[in-house]
mmCIF file with all atom_site columns, C-alpha atoms in Angstrom:
data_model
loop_
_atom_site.group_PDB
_atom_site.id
_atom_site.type_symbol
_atom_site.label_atom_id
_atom_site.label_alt_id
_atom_site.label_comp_id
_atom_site.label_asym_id
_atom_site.label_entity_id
_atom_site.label_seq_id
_atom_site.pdbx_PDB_ins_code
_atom_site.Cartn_x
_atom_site.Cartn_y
_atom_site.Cartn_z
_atom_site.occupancy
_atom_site.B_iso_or_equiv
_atom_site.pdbx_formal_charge
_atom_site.auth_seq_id
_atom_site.auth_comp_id
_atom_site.auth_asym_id
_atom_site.auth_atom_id
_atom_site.pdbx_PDB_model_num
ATOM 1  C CA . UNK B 1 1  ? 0.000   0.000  0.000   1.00 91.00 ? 1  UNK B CA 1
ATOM 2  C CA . UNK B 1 2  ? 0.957   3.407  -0.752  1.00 95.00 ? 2  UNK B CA 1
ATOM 3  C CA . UNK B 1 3  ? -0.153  6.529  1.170   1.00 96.00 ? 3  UNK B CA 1
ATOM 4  C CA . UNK B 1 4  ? 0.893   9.957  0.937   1.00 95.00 ? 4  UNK B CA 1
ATOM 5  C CA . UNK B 1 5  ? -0.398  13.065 1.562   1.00 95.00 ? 5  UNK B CA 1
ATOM 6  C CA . UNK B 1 6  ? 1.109   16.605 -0.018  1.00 93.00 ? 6  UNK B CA 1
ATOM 7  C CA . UNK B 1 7  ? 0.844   19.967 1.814   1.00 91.00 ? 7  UNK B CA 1
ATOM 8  C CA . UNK B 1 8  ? 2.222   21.798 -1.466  1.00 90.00 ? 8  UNK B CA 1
ATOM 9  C CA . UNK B 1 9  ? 2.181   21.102 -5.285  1.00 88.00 ? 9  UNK B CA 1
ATOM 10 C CA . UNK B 1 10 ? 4.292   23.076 -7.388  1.00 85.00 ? 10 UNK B CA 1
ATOM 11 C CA . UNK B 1 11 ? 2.855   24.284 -10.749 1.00 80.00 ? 11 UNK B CA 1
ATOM 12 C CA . UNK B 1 12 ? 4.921   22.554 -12.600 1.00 83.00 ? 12 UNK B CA 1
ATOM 13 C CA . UNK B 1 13 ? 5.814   19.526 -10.235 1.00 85.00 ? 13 UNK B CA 1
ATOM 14 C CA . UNK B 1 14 ? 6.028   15.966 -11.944 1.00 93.00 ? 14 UNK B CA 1
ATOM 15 C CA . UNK B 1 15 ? 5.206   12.866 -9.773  1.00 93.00 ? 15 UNK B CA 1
ATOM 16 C CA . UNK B 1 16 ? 5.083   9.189  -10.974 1.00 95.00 ? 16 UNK B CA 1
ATOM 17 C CA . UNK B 1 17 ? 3.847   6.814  -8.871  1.00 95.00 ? 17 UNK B CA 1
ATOM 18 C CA . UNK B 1 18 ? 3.282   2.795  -9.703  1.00 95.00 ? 18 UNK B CA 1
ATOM 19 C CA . UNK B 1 19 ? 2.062   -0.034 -7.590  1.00 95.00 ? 19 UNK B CA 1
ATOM 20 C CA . UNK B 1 20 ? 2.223   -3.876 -8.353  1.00 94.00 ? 20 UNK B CA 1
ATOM 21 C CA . UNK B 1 21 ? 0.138   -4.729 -5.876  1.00 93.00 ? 21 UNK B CA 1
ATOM 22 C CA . UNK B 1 22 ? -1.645  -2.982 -3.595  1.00 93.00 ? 22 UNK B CA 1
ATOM 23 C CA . UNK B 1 23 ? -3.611  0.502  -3.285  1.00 96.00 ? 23 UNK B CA 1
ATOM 24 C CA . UNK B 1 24 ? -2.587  4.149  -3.701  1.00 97.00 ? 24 UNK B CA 1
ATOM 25 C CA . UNK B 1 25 ? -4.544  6.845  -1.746  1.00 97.00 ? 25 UNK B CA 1
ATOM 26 C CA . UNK B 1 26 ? -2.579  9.940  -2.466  1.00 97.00 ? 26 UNK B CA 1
ATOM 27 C CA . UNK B 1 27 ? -4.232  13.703 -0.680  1.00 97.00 ? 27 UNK B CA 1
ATOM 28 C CA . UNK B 1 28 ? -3.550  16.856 -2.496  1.00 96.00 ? 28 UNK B CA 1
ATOM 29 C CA . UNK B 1 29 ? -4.372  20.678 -1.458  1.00 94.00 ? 29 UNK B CA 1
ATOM 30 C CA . UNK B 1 30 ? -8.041  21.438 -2.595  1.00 94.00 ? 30 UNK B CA 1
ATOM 31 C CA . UNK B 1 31 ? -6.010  24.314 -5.214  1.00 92.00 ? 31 UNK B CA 1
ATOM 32 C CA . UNK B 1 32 ? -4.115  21.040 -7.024  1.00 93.00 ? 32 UNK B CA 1
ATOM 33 C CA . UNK B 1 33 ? -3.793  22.134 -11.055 1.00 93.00 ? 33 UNK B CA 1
ATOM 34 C CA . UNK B 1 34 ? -2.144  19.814 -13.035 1.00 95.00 ? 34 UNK B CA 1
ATOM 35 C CA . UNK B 1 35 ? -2.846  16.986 -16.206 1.00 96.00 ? 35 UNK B CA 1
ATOM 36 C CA . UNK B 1 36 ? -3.067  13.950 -14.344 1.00 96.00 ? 36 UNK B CA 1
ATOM 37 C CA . UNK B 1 37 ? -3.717  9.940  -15.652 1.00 97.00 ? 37 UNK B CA 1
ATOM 38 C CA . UNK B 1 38 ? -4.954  7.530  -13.530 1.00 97.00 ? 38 UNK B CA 1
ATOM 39 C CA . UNK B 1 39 ? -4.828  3.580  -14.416 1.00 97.00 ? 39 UNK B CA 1
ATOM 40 C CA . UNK B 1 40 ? -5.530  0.480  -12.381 1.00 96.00 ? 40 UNK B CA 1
ATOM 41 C CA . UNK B 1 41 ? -5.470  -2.833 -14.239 1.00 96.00 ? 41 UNK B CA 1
ATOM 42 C CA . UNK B 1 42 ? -7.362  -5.084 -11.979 1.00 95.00 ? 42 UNK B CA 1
ATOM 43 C CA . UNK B 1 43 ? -8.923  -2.361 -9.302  1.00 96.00 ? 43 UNK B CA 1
ATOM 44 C CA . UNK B 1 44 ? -11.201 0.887  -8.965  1.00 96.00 ? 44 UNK B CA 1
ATOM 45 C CA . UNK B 1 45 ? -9.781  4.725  -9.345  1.00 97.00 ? 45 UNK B CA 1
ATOM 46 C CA . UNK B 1 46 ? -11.590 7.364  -7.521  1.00 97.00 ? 46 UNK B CA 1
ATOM 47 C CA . UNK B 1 47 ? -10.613 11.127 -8.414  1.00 97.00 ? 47 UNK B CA 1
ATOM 48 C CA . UNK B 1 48 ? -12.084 13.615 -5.170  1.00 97.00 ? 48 UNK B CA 1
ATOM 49 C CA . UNK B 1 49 ? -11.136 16.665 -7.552  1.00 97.00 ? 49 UNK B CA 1
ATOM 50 C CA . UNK B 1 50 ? -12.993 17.897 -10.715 1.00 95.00 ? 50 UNK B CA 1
ATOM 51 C CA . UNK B 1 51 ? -11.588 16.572 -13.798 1.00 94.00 ? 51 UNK B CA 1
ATOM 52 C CA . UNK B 1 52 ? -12.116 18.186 -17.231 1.00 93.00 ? 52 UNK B CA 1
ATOM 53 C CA . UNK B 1 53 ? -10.423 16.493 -20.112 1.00 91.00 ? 53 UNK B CA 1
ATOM 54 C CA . UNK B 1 54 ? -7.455  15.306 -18.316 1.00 93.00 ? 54 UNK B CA 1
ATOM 55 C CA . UNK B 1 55 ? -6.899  17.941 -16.625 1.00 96.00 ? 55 UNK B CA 1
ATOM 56 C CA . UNK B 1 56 ? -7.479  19.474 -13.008 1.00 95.00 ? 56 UNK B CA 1
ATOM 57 C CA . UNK B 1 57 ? -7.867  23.067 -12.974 1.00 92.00 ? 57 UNK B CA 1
ATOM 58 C CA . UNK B 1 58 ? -6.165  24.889 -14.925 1.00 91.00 ? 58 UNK B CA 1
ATOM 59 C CA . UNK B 1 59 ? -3.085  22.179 -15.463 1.00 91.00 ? 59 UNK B CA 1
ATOM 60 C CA . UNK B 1 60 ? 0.651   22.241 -15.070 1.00 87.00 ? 60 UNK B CA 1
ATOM 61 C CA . UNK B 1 61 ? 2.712   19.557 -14.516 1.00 91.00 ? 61 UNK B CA 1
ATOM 62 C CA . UNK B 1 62 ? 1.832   16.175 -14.629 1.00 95.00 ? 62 UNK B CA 1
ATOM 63 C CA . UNK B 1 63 ? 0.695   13.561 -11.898 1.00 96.00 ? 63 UNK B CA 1
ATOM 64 C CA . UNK B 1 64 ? 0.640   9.874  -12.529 1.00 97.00 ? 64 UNK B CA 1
ATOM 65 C CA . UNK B 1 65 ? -0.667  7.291  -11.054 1.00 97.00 ? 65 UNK B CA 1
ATOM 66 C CA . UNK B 1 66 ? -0.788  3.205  -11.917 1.00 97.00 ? 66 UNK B CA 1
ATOM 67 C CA . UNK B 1 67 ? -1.581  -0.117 -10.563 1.00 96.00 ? 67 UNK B CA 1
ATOM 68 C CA . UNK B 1 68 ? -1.374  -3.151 -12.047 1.00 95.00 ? 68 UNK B CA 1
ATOM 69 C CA . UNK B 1 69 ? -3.911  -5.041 -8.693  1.00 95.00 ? 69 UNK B CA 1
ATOM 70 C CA . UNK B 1 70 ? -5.669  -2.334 -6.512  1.00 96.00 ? 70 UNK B CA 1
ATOM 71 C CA . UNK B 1 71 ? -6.971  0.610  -6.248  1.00 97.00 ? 71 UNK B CA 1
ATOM 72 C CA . UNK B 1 72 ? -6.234  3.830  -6.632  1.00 98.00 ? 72 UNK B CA 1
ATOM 73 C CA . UNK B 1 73 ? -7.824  6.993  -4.595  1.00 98.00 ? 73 UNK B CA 1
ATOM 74 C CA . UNK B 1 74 ? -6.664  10.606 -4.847  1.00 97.00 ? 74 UNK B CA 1
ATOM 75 C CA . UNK B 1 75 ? -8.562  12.878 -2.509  1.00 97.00 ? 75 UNK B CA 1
ATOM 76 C CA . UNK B 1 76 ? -8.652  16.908 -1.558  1.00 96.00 ? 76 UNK B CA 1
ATOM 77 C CA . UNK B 1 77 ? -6.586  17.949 1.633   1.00 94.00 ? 77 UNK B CA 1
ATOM 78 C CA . UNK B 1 78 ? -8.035  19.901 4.394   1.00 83.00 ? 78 UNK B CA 1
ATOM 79 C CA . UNK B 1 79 ? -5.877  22.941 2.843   1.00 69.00 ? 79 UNK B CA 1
#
C-alpha cells in the first residue's frame, strides 16, 4: 500500500507513482492544477477533484498514477 499526503504542489511539479500490488490513496491541497492519468489494471480509481479532459484546474505539470492489482484513490486535503 501506498499513502501519501502533499501539503504543497508546485505548478509545474512531476510525480510518478506505480504499484504492483496494492492501493494508492494519495491527498492533495483542494487548489491542485495539473494533467493527471490515472490507471488500475485489476482495481477501482476514484478522483475527489474535478476533472475536465485530463486535466485538473487549470493544469501544469503532470501527476501519474498506476496499478497493475488495486486501487487507486486521490482525494482533496483539508488545505
Amino acid at each position: 500500500r501506498i499513502q501519501a499526503e502533499m501539503n504543497t504542489w508546485e505548478e509545474r511539479g512531476n510525480a510518478w507513482i506505480e504499484s504492483t500490488t496494492g492501493d494508492v490513496q494519495l491527498t492533495f491541497p483542494r487548489t491542485l492544477s495539473t494533467e493527471i492519468d490515472l490507471y488500475s489494471k485489476s482495481g477501482e480509481t476514484y478522483l475527489e477533484f474535478q476533472r475536465k479532459k485530463g486535466l485538473i484546474g487549470k493544469g501544469g505539470g503532470y501527476l501519474r498514477v498506476h496499478s497493475r492489482s488495486g486501487n487507486i484513490r486521490v482525494l482533496k486535503g483539508v488545505l
